Amino acid sequence: MQRLLLCGGWLLAAGYVLGGCRHRCCPGRNNACWAPGTHRARCYCDSYCERTGDCCQDYQASCRRAAVGCVVGPWGPWSSCSSPCGVGSKGRSRQVTVPPRHGGEPCPDLKQRRGCLGDDPACGAAKGVAKVLPDSFSQDFRDPWRRAGLQRPEEAPSSPLPSSCGFFRLTQVAAACRGQPWSRRLQRDRRVCVQCWGDTHHGHPRCDGHGLQGARTFWVAASVAGCQGSWVREALQDGCTCPSPALVFV
């Protein structure tokens, strides 16, 4: 009987000295998941101990066998391209259906991104280069028939053409624009109004170079050599007239 008690006490002492992971298993790296080991050293019961080599002796039996790896669902559809025209990016994601437990395999990437090219049907409008002049360039500039010295057919001379106002924020202006007084007003970050007189006779209610809303397009000053730059269209309003000083599409 005494021998049995001695053996039992030795086993309890050995279990304390060697440490145990039962009810101590932790995922990832967790320095709080430890047990007393040999020579007063600590042994660990977190999944990171396999990399550092300081696991308790019963780690595999107590923790690893009970591990549950991460399970994810299928990928969702790709989003639309971030740029309606030109280079952009699109993304997709997936959800975790079973989270990892007891040091199981961690979850893989849940999001992906890749490059794309926007192919909006209106992209052609973003490729045109606007040619502009000041609204004071010609008294009858809005009337192409009168400007060319011709009489407008099938329409009274006083009949107005459809008009629209484009409001643009200048993002780039060349140094050559300082060459004339009117073009000096073209400065970066300034908002300009550009008048468009549509030509319904030839099926062009919009002017070349009016661009896309929020998209960066390019412009050229028709009467100043080297004066050019880029802008972003902020608004487009039909049936209006730009307040002077303004620009006109040519």
CSV table of N, CA and C in Angstrom, one decimal, residues 68-217:
chain,number,residue,atom,x,y,z
A,68,VAL,N,-8.9,22.8,-35.2
A,68,VAL,CA,-9.8,23.0,-36.3
A,68,VAL,C,-9.3,24.0,-37.2
A,69,GLY,N,-9.0,23.7,-38.4
A,69,GLY,CA,-8.5,24.7,-39.4
A,69,GLY,C,-9.6,25.6,-39.9
A,70,CYS,N,-9.1,26.7,-40.4
A,70,CYS,CA,-10.1,27.7,-40.9
A,70,CYS,C,-10.7,27.2,-42.2
A,71,VAL,N,-12.0,27.5,-42.4
A,71,VAL,CA,-12.7,27.1,-43.6
A,71,VAL,C,-13.4,28.4,-44.2
A,72,VAL,N,-13.2,28.6,-45.4
A,72,VAL,CA,-13.7,29.8,-46.1
A,72,VAL,C,-14.7,29.4,-47.2
A,73,GLY,N,-15.6,30.3,-47.5
A,73,GLY,CA,-16.6,30.1,-48.5
A,73,GLY,C,-16.0,30.4,-49.9
A,74,PRO,N,-16.8,30.3,-51.0
A,74,PRO,CA,-16.3,30.6,-52.3
A,74,PRO,C,-16.1,32.1,-52.5
A,75,TRP,N,-15.3,32.4,-53.5
A,75,TRP,CA,-15.1,33.8,-53.9
A,75,TRP,C,-16.4,34.4,-54.4
A,76,GLY,N,-16.6,35.7,-54.0
A,76,GLY,CA,-17.7,36.4,-54.6
A,76,GLY,C,-17.4,37.0,-56.0
A,77,PRO,N,-18.3,37.6,-56.6
A,77,PRO,CA,-18.0,38.2,-58.0
A,77,PRO,C,-17.1,39.3,-57.9
A,78,TRP,N,-16.4,39.6,-59.0
A,78,TRP,CA,-15.5,40.7,-59.1
A,78,TRP,C,-16.3,42.0,-59.2
A,79,SER,N,-15.8,43.0,-58.5
A,79,SER,CA,-16.5,44.3,-58.6
A,79,SER,C,-16.3,45.0,-59.9
A,80,SER,N,-17.0,46.0,-60.2
A,80,SER,CA,-16.7,46.8,-61.5
A,80,SER,C,-15.4,47.5,-61.4
A,81,CYS,N,-14.9,47.9,-62.5
A,81,CYS,CA,-13.6,48.6,-62.6
A,81,CYS,C,-13.7,49.9,-61.9
A,82,SER,N,-12.7,50.3,-61.1
A,82,SER,CA,-12.7,51.5,-60.4
A,82,SER,C,-12.6,52.8,-61.3
A,83,SER,N,-12.1,52.5,-62.5
A,83,SER,CA,-12.0,53.6,-63.5
A,83,SER,C,-13.0,53.3,-64.7
A,84,PRO,N,-13.9,54.2,-65.0
A,84,PRO,CA,-14.8,54.0,-66.2
A,84,PRO,C,-14.0,53.9,-67.5
A,85,CYS,N,-12.9,54.6,-67.6
A,85,CYS,CA,-12.1,54.6,-68.8
A,85,CYS,C,-10.6,54.5,-68.4
A,86,GLY,N,-9.9,53.6,-69.0
A,86,GLY,CA,-8.5,53.5,-68.7
A,86,GLY,C,-8.2,52.6,-67.6
A,87,VAL,N,-6.9,52.7,-67.1
A,87,VAL,CA,-6.4,51.7,-66.0
A,87,VAL,C,-7.1,51.9,-64.7
A,88,GLY,N,-7.5,50.9,-64.1
A,88,GLY,CA,-8.2,50.9,-62.8
A,88,GLY,C,-7.9,49.6,-62.1
A,89,SER,N,-8.8,49.3,-61.1
A,89,SER,CA,-8.6,48.0,-60.4
A,89,SER,C,-10.0,47.5,-60.0
A,90,LYS,N,-10.1,46.2,-59.7
A,90,LYS,CA,-11.4,45.6,-59.3
A,90,LYS,C,-11.0,44.6,-58.2
A,91,GLY,N,-12.0,44.3,-57.3
A,91,GLY,CA,-11.7,43.4,-56.2
A,91,GLY,C,-12.8,42.4,-56.0
A,92,ARG,N,-12.5,41.4,-55.2
A,92,ARG,CA,-13.5,40.4,-54.8
A,92,ARG,C,-13.2,39.9,-53.4
A,93,SER,N,-14.1,39.3,-52.7
A,93,SER,CA,-13.9,38.8,-51.3
A,93,SER,C,-14.6,37.5,-51.0
A,94,ARG,N,-14.3,36.9,-49.9
A,94,ARG,CA,-14.9,35.7,-49.5
A,94,ARG,C,-15.0,35.8,-48.0
A,95,GLN,N,-15.9,34.9,-47.4
A,95,GLN,CA,-16.2,35.0,-46.0
A,95,GLN,C,-15.7,33.7,-45.3
A,96,VAL,N,-15.4,33.9,-44.0
A,96,VAL,CA,-15.0,32.7,-43.1
A,96,VAL,C,-16.2,32.0,-42.7
A,97,THR,N,-16.3,30.7,-43.0
A,97,THR,CA,-17.4,29.9,-42.5
A,97,THR,C,-17.1,29.1,-41.2
A,98,VAL,N,-15.9,28.7,-41.0
A,98,VAL,CA,-15.5,28.1,-39.8
A,98,VAL,C,-14.2,28.7,-39.3
A,99,PRO,N,-14.2,29.5,-38.2
A,99,PRO,CA,-12.9,30.1,-37.8
A,99,PRO,C,-12.0,29.0,-37.2
A,100,PRO,N,-10.7,29.3,-37.2
A,100,PRO,CA,-9.7,28.3,-36.6
A,100,PRO,C,-9.9,28.3,-35.1
A,101,ARG,N,-9.7,27.0,-34.6
A,101,ARG,CA,-9.7,26.8,-33.1
A,101,ARG,C,-8.6,25.9,-32.7
A,102,HIS,N,-8.2,26.1,-31.5
A,102,HIS,CA,-7.2,25.2,-30.9
A,102,HIS,C,-5.9,25.1,-31.7
A,103,GLY,N,-5.5,26.2,-32.3
A,103,GLY,CA,-4.2,26.2,-33.0
A,103,GLY,C,-4.3,25.7,-34.4
A,104,GLY,N,-5.5,25.6,-35.0
A,104,GLY,CA,-5.7,25.1,-36.3
A,104,GLY,C,-5.2,26.0,-37.4
A,105,GLU,N,-5.2,25.6,-38.6
A,105,GLU,CA,-4.6,26.4,-39.7
A,105,GLU,C,-5.3,27.8,-39.8
A,106,PRO,N,-4.5,28.8,-39.9
A,106,PRO,CA,-5.1,30.2,-40.0
A,106,PRO,C,-5.8,30.4,-41.3
A,107,CYS,N,-6.6,31.4,-41.4
A,107,CYS,CA,-7.4,31.7,-42.6
A,107,CYS,C,-6.5,32.2,-43.7
A,108,PRO,N,-6.8,31.8,-44.9
A,108,PRO,CA,-6.1,32.4,-46.1
A,108,PRO,C,-6.6,33.8,-46.4
A,109,ASP,N,-6.1,34.4,-47.4
A,109,ASP,CA,-6.5,35.8,-47.8
A,109,ASP,C,-8.0,35.8,-48.1
A,110,LEU,N,-8.6,36.8,-47.6
A,110,LEU,CA,-10.1,36.9,-47.8
A,110,LEU,C,-10.4,38.0,-48.9
A,111,LYS,N,-9.4,38.7,-49.4
A,111,LYS,CA,-9.7,39.7,-50.4
A,111,LYS,C,-8.6,39.6,-51.5
A,112,GLN,N,-9.0,39.9,-52.7
A,112,GLN,CA,-8.1,39.9,-53.9
A,112,GLN,C,-8.4,41.1,-54.7
A,113,ARG,N,-7.3,41.7,-55.3
A,113,ARG,CA,-7.5,42.8,-56.2
A,113,ARG,C,-6.7,42.5,-57.5
A,114,ARG,N,-7.1,43.0,-58.6
A,114,ARG,CA,-6.4,42.9,-59.9
A,114,ARG,C,-6.6,44.1,-60.7
A,115,GLY,N,-5.8,44.4,-61.7
A,115,GLY,CA,-5.9,45.5,-62.6
A,115,GLY,C,-7.0,45.3,-63.6
A,116,CYS,N,-7.5,46.4,-64.2
A,116,CYS,CA,-8.5,46.3,-65.2
A,116,CYS,C,-8.4,47.5,-66.1
A,117,LEU,N,-9.1,47.5,-67.2
A,117,LEU,CA,-9.3,48.6,-68.1
A,117,LEU,C,-10.7,49.0,-68.2
A,118,GLY,N,-11.1,50.2,-67.9
A,118,GLY,CA,-12.5,50.6,-68.0
A,118,GLY,C,-12.9,50.7,-69.5
A,119,ASP,N,-14.1,50.2,-69.8
A,119,ASP,CA,-14.5,50.2,-71.2
A,119,ASP,C,-16.0,50.7,-71.3
A,120,ASP,N,-16.2,51.8,-70.5
A,120,ASP,CA,-17.6,52.4,-70.6
A,120,ASP,C,-17.9,52.9,-72.0
A,121,PRO,N,-19.1,52.7,-72.5
A,121,PRO,CA,-19.4,53.1,-73.8
A,121,PRO,C,-19.2,54.6,-74.1
A,122,ALA,N,-19.1,55.4,-73.0
A,122,ALA,CA,-18.9,56.9,-73.2
A,122,ALA,C,-17.4,57.2,-73.2
A,123,CYS,N,-16.5,56.2,-73.2
A,123,CYS,CA,-15.1,56.5,-73.0
A,123,CYS,C,-14.6,57.3,-74.2
A,124,GLY,N,-15.2,57.2,-75.4
A,124,GLY,CA,-14.7,58.0,-76.5
A,124,GLY,C,-14.8,59.5,-76.2
A,125,ALA,N,-15.7,59.9,-75.4
A,125,ALA,CA,-15.8,61.3,-75.0
A,125,ALA,C,-14.6,61.8,-74.2
A,126,ALA,N,-14.0,60.8,-73.5
A,126,ALA,CA,-12.8,61.2,-72.6
A,126,ALA,C,-11.6,61.3,-73.4
A,127,LYS,N,-11.6,60.8,-74.7
A,127,LYS,CA,-10.3,60.8,-75.5
A,127,LYS,C,-10.2,62.1,-76.3
A,128,GLY,N,-11.3,62.8,-76.5
A,128,GLY,CA,-11.3,64.0,-77.3
A,128,GLY,C,-10.5,65.2,-76.6
A,129,VAL,N,-9.9,66.0,-77.4
A,129,VAL,CA,-9.2,67.2,-76.9
A,129,VAL,C,-10.0,68.4,-77.2
A,130,ALA,N,-10.3,69.2,-76.2
A,130,ALA,CA,-11.2,70.4,-76.4
A,130,ALA,C,-10.3,71.5,-76.9
A,131,LYS,N,-10.9,72.2,-77.9
A,131,LYS,CA,-10.2,73.5,-78.4
A,131,LYS,C,-11.1,74.6,-77.9
A,132,VAL,N,-10.5,75.6,-77.2
A,132,VAL,CA,-11.2,76.7,-76.6
A,132,VAL,C,-10.7,78.1,-77.0
A,133,LEU,N,-11.6,79.0,-76.9
A,133,LEU,CA,-11.2,80.4,-77.2
A,133,LEU,C,-12.0,81.3,-76.2
A,134,PRO,N,-11.6,82.5,-75.9
A,134,PRO,CA,-12.5,83.4,-75.0
A,134,PRO,C,-13.8,83.7,-75.7
A,135,ASP,N,-14.8,83.9,-74.9
A,135,ASP,CA,-16.1,84.2,-75.4
A,135,ASP,C,-16.2,85.5,-76.1
A,136,SER,N,-15.2,86.4,-76.0
A,136,SER,CA,-15.2,87.7,-76.7
A,136,SER,C,-14.4,87.6,-78.0
A,137,PHE,N,-14.0,86.4,-78.4
A,137,PHE,CA,-13.2,86.3,-79.6
A,137,PHE,C,-14.0,86.7,-80.9
A,138,SER,N,-15.3,86.4,-80.9
A,138,SER,CA,-16.1,86.9,-82.0
A,138,SER,C,-17.5,87.2,-81.6
A,139,GLN,N,-18.0,88.3,-82.0
A,139,GLN,CA,-19.3,88.7,-81.6
A,139,GLN,C,-20.4,87.7,-82.0
A,140,ASP,N,-20.2,87.1,-83.1
A,140,ASP,CA,-21.2,86.1,-83.6
A,140,ASP,C,-20.6,84.7,-83.6
A,141,PHE,N,-19.8,84.4,-82.6
A,141,PHE,CA,-19.2,83.1,-82.6
A,141,PHE,C,-20.1,81.9,-82.4
A,142,ARG,N,-21.2,82.2,-81.8
A,142,ARG,CA,-22.2,81.1,-81.5
A,142,ARG,C,-23.0,80.7,-82.8
A,143,ASP,N,-22.9,81.5,-83.8
A,143,ASP,CA,-23.6,81.2,-85.1
A,143,ASP,C,-22.6,80.8,-86.1
A,144,PRO,N,-22.4,79.5,-86.4
A,144,PRO,CA,-21.4,79.1,-87.4
A,144,PRO,C,-21.7,79.5,-88.8
A,145,TRP,N,-23.0,79.7,-89.1
A,145,TRP,CA,-23.4,80.2,-90.5
A,145,TRP,C,-23.0,81.6,-90.7
A,146,ARG,N,-23.3,82.5,-89.7
A,146,ARG,CA,-22.9,83.9,-89.8
A,146,ARG,C,-21.4,84.0,-89.7
A,147,ARG,N,-20.7,83.2,-88.9
A,147,ARG,CA,-19.3,83.3,-88.8
A,147,ARG,C,-18.6,83.0,-90.1
A,148,ALA,N,-19.2,82.1,-90.9
A,148,ALA,CA,-18.6,81.7,-92.1
A,148,ALA,C,-19.1,82.6,-93.3
A,149,GLY,N,-19.9,83.6,-93.0
A,149,GLY,CA,-20.4,84.5,-94.0
A,149,GLY,C,-21.5,83.9,-94.9
A,150,LEU,N,-22.2,82.9,-94.4
A,150,LEU,CA,-23.2,82.2,-95.1
A,150,LEU,C,-24.6,82.4,-94.5
A,151,GLN,N,-25.6,82.3,-95.3
A,151,GLN,CA,-27.0,82.4,-94.7
A,151,GLN,C,-27.5,81.1,-94.3
A,152,ARG,N,-28.0,81.0,-93.1
A,152,ARG,CA,-28.5,79.8,-92.6
A,152,ARG,C,-29.7,79.3,-93.3
A,153,PRO,N,-29.7,78.0,-93.9
A,153,PRO,CA,-30.9,77.6,-94.6
A,153,PRO,C,-32.0,77.0,-93.7
A,154,GLU,N,-33.2,77.2,-94.1
A,154,GLU,CA,-34.4,76.6,-93.5
A,154,GLU,C,-34.6,77.0,-92.0
A,155,GLU,N,-34.0,78.2,-91.7
A,155,GLU,CA,-34.1,78.6,-90.3
A,155,GLU,C,-34.0,80.1,-90.3
A,156,ALA,N,-34.8,80.8,-89.5
A,156,ALA,CA,-34.7,82.2,-89.4
A,156,ALA,C,-33.4,82.6,-88.7
A,157,PRO,N,-32.7,83.7,-89.2
A,157,PRO,CA,-31.4,84.1,-88.7
A,157,PRO,C,-31.4,84.3,-87.2
A,158,SER,N,-32.6,84.7,-86.6
A,158,SER,CA,-32.6,85.0,-85.2
A,158,SER,C,-32.9,83.8,-84.3
A,159,SER,N,-33.0,82.6,-84.9
A,159,SER,CA,-33.3,81.4,-84.1
A,159,SER,C,-32.1,80.9,-83.4
A,160,PRO,N,-32.1,80.8,-82.1
A,160,PRO,CA,-30.9,80.4,-81.4
A,160,PRO,C,-30.6,78.9,-81.5
A,161,LEU,N,-29.3,78.6,-81.3
A,161,LEU,CA,-28.9,77.2,-81.3
A,161,LEU,C,-28.9,76.7,-79.9
A,162,PRO,N,-29.1,75.4,-79.7
A,162,PRO,CA,-29.1,74.8,-78.4
A,162,PRO,C,-27.8,75.0,-77.7
A,163,SER,N,-27.7,75.4,-76.5
A,163,SER,CA,-26.5,75.7,-75.8
A,163,SER,C,-26.4,74.9,-74.5
A,164,SER,N,-25.2,74.8,-74.0
A,164,SER,CA,-24.9,74.1,-72.7
A,164,SER,C,-23.7,74.8,-72.1
A,165,CYS,N,-23.6,74.7,-70.8
A,165,CYS,CA,-22.5,75.2,-70.0
A,165,CYS,C,-21.7,74.0,-69.4
A,166,GLY,N,-20.4,74.0,-69.6
A,166,GLY,CA,-19.6,73.0,-69.0
A,166,GLY,C,-18.7,73.7,-68.0
A,167,PHE,N,-18.7,73.1,-66.8
A,167,PHE,CA,-17.9,73.7,-65.7
A,167,PHE,C,-16.7,72.8,-65.4
A,168,PHE,N,-15.5,73.3,-65.5
A,168,PHE,CA,-14.3,72.5,-65.4
A,168,PHE,C,-13.4,73.0,-64.4
A,169,ARG,N,-12.6,72.1,-63.7
A,169,ARG,CA,-11.6,72.5,-62.8
A,169,ARG,C,-10.2,72.3,-63.5
A,170,LEU,N,-9.4,73.3,-63.7
A,170,LEU,CA,-8.2,73.2,-64.3
A,170,LEU,C,-7.2,72.4,-63.4
A,171,THR,N,-6.6,71.4,-64.0
A,171,THR,CA,-5.6,70.6,-63.2
A,171,THR,C,-4.2,70.8,-63.7
A,172,GLN,N,-4.0,71.3,-64.9
A,172,GLN,CA,-2.7,71.5,-65.5
A,172,GLN,C,-2.8,72.6,-66.5
A,173,VAL,N,-1.8,73.5,-66.5
A,173,VAL,CA,-1.8,74.7,-67.4
A,173,VAL,C,-0.4,74.9,-67.8
A,174,ALA,N,-0.1,74.9,-69.1
A,174,ALA,CA,1.3,75.1,-69.6
A,174,ALA,C,1.7,76.6,-69.4
A,175,ALA,N,3.1,76.7,-69.3
A,175,ALA,CA,3.6,78.1,-69.1
A,175,ALA,C,3.3,79.0,-70.3
A,176,ALA,N,3.1,78.4,-71.5
A,176,ALA,CA,2.9,79.2,-72.7
A,176,ALA,C,1.6,80.0,-72.6
A,177,CYS,N,0.7,79.6,-71.7
A,177,CYS,CA,-0.6,80.3,-71.5
A,177,CYS,C,-0.4,81.7,-71.0
A,178,ARG,N,0.7,82.1,-70.6
A,178,ARG,CA,1.0,83.5,-70.1
A,178,ARG,C,1.2,84.4,-71.3
A,179,GLY,N,1.1,83.9,-72.5
A,179,GLY,CA,1.4,84.7,-73.7
A,179,GLY,C,0.3,85.8,-74.0
A,180,GLN,N,-0.9,85.6,-73.7
A,180,GLN,CA,-2.0,86.6,-74.0
A,180,GLN,C,-2.8,86.9,-72.8
A,181,PRO,N,-3.4,88.1,-72.7
A,181,PRO,CA,-4.2,88.4,-71.5
A,181,PRO,C,-5.3,87.5,-71.2
A,182,TRP,N,-6.0,87.0,-72.2
A,182,TRP,CA,-7.2,86.1,-71.8
A,182,TRP,C,-6.7,84.8,-71.3
A,183,SER,N,-5.6,84.3,-71.9
A,183,SER,CA,-5.1,82.9,-71.5
A,183,SER,C,-4.4,83.0,-70.1
A,184,ARG,N,-4.0,84.2,-69.7
A,184,ARG,CA,-3.4,84.3,-68.3
A,184,ARG,C,-4.4,83.9,-67.2
A,185,ARG,N,-5.7,84.0,-67.5
A,185,ARG,CA,-6.7,83.7,-66.5
A,185,ARG,C,-6.8,82.2,-66.3
A,186,LEU,N,-6.2,81.4,-67.2
A,186,LEU,CA,-6.2,80.0,-67.1
A,186,LEU,C,-5.1,79.6,-66.1
A,187,GLN,N,-5.5,79.3,-64.9
A,187,GLN,CA,-4.6,79.0,-63.8
A,187,GLN,C,-5.0,77.7,-63.1
A,188,ARG,N,-4.0,76.9,-62.7
A,188,ARG,CA,-4.3,75.7,-62.0
A,188,ARG,C,-5.3,75.8,-60.8
A,189,ASP,N,-6.2,74.9,-60.7
A,189,ASP,CA,-7.2,74.8,-59.6
A,189,ASP,C,-8.3,75.8,-59.8
A,190,ARG,N,-8.2,76.6,-60.9
A,190,ARG,CA,-9.3,77.6,-61.1
A,190,ARG,C,-10.5,76.9,-61.8
A,191,ARG,N,-11.7,77.3,-61.5
A,191,ARG,CA,-12.9,76.8,-62.2
A,191,ARG,C,-13.3,77.7,-63.3
A,192,VAL,N,-13.5,77.1,-64.5
A,192,VAL,CA,-13.9,77.9,-65.7
A,192,VAL,C,-15.2,77.3,-66.2
A,193,CYS,N,-15.9,78.2,-66.9
A,193,CYS,CA,-17.2,77.9,-67.5
A,193,CYS,C,-16.9,78.0,-69.1
A,194,VAL,N,-17.3,76.9,-69.8
A,194,VAL,CA,-17.0,76.8,-71.2
A,194,VAL,C,-18.4,76.7,-71.9
A,195,GLN,N,-18.7,77.6,-72.8
A,195,GLN,CA,-20.0,77.6,-73.5
A,195,GLN,C,-19.9,76.6,-74.7
A,196,CYS,N,-21.0,75.8,-74.9
A,196,CYS,CA,-21.1,75.0,-76.1
A,196,CYS,C,-22.3,75.3,-76.8
A,197,TRP,N,-22.2,75.7,-78.1
A,197,TRP,CA,-23.3,75.9,-79.0
A,197,TRP,C,-23.5,74.7,-79.9
A,198,GLY,N,-24.5,73.9,-79.6
A,198,GLY,CA,-24.7,72.6,-80.3
A,198,GLY,C,-25.0,72.8,-81.8
A,199,ASP,N,-24.7,71.8,-82.6
A,199,ASP,CA,-25.0,71.8,-84.0
A,199,ASP,C,-26.0,70.6,-84.3
A,200,THR,N,-27.3,70.9,-84.1
A,200,THR,CA,-28.3,69.8,-84.3
A,200,THR,C,-28.4,69.4,-85.7
A,201,HIS,N,-28.1,70.3,-86.7
A,201,HIS,CA,-28.2,70.0,-88.1
A,201,HIS,C,-27.3,68.8,-88.5
A,202,HIS,N,-26.2,68.7,-87.8
A,202,HIS,CA,-25.3,67.6,-88.1
A,202,HIS,C,-25.2,66.5,-87.0
A,203,GLY,N,-26.2,66.6,-86.2
A,203,GLY,CA,-26.3,65.5,-85.1
A,203,GLY,C,-25.3,65.6,-84.1
A,204,HIS,N,-24.9,66.9,-83.7
A,204,HIS,CA,-23.9,67.0,-82.7
A,204,HIS,C,-24.4,68.0,-81.6
A,205,PRO,N,-25.3,67.5,-80.7
A,205,PRO,CA,-25.8,68.4,-79.7
A,205,PRO,C,-24.7,68.8,-78.7
A,206,ARG,N,-23.6,68.0,-78.6
A,206,ARG,CA,-22.5,68.3,-77.7
A,206,ARG,C,-21.3,68.7,-78.5
A,207,CYS,N,-20.4,69.4,-77.8
A,207,CYS,CA,-19.2,69.8,-78.4
A,207,CYS,C,-18.1,68.8,-78.2
A,208,ASP,N,-17.2,68.8,-79.2
A,208,ASP,CA,-16.0,67.9,-79.1
A,208,ASP,C,-15.2,68.3,-77.9
A,209,GLY,N,-14.8,67.3,-77.1
A,209,GLY,CA,-13.9,67.6,-75.9
A,209,GLY,C,-14.6,67.9,-74.6
A,210,HIS,N,-16.0,67.8,-74.6
A,210,HIS,CA,-16.7,68.1,-73.3
A,210,HIS,C,-16.4,67.1,-72.2
A,211,GLY,N,-15.8,65.9,-72.6
A,211,GLY,CA,-15.3,64.9,-71.6
A,211,GLY,C,-16.4,64.2,-70.8
A,212,LEU,N,-16.0,63.6,-69.8
A,212,LEU,CA,-16.9,62.8,-68.9
A,212,LEU,C,-16.9,63.4,-67.5
A,213,GLN,N,-18.0,63.3,-66.8
A,213,GLN,CA,-18.1,63.8,-65.5
A,213,GLN,C,-17.1,63.2,-64.5
A,214,GLY,N,-16.3,64.1,-63.9
A,214,GLY,CA,-15.3,63.6,-62.9
A,214,GLY,C,-14.0,63.0,-63.6
A,215,ALA,N,-13.9,63.0,-64.9
A,215,ALA,CA,-12.8,62.4,-65.6
A,215,ALA,C,-11.8,63.5,-66.0
A,216,ARG,N,-10.5,63.2,-66.0
A,216,ARG,CA,-9.5,64.1,-66.5
A,216,ARG,C,-9.4,64.0,-68.0
A,217,THR,N,-9.5,65.2,-68.7
A,217,THR,CA,-9.4,65.3,-70.1
A,217,THR,C,-8.5,66.4,-70.4
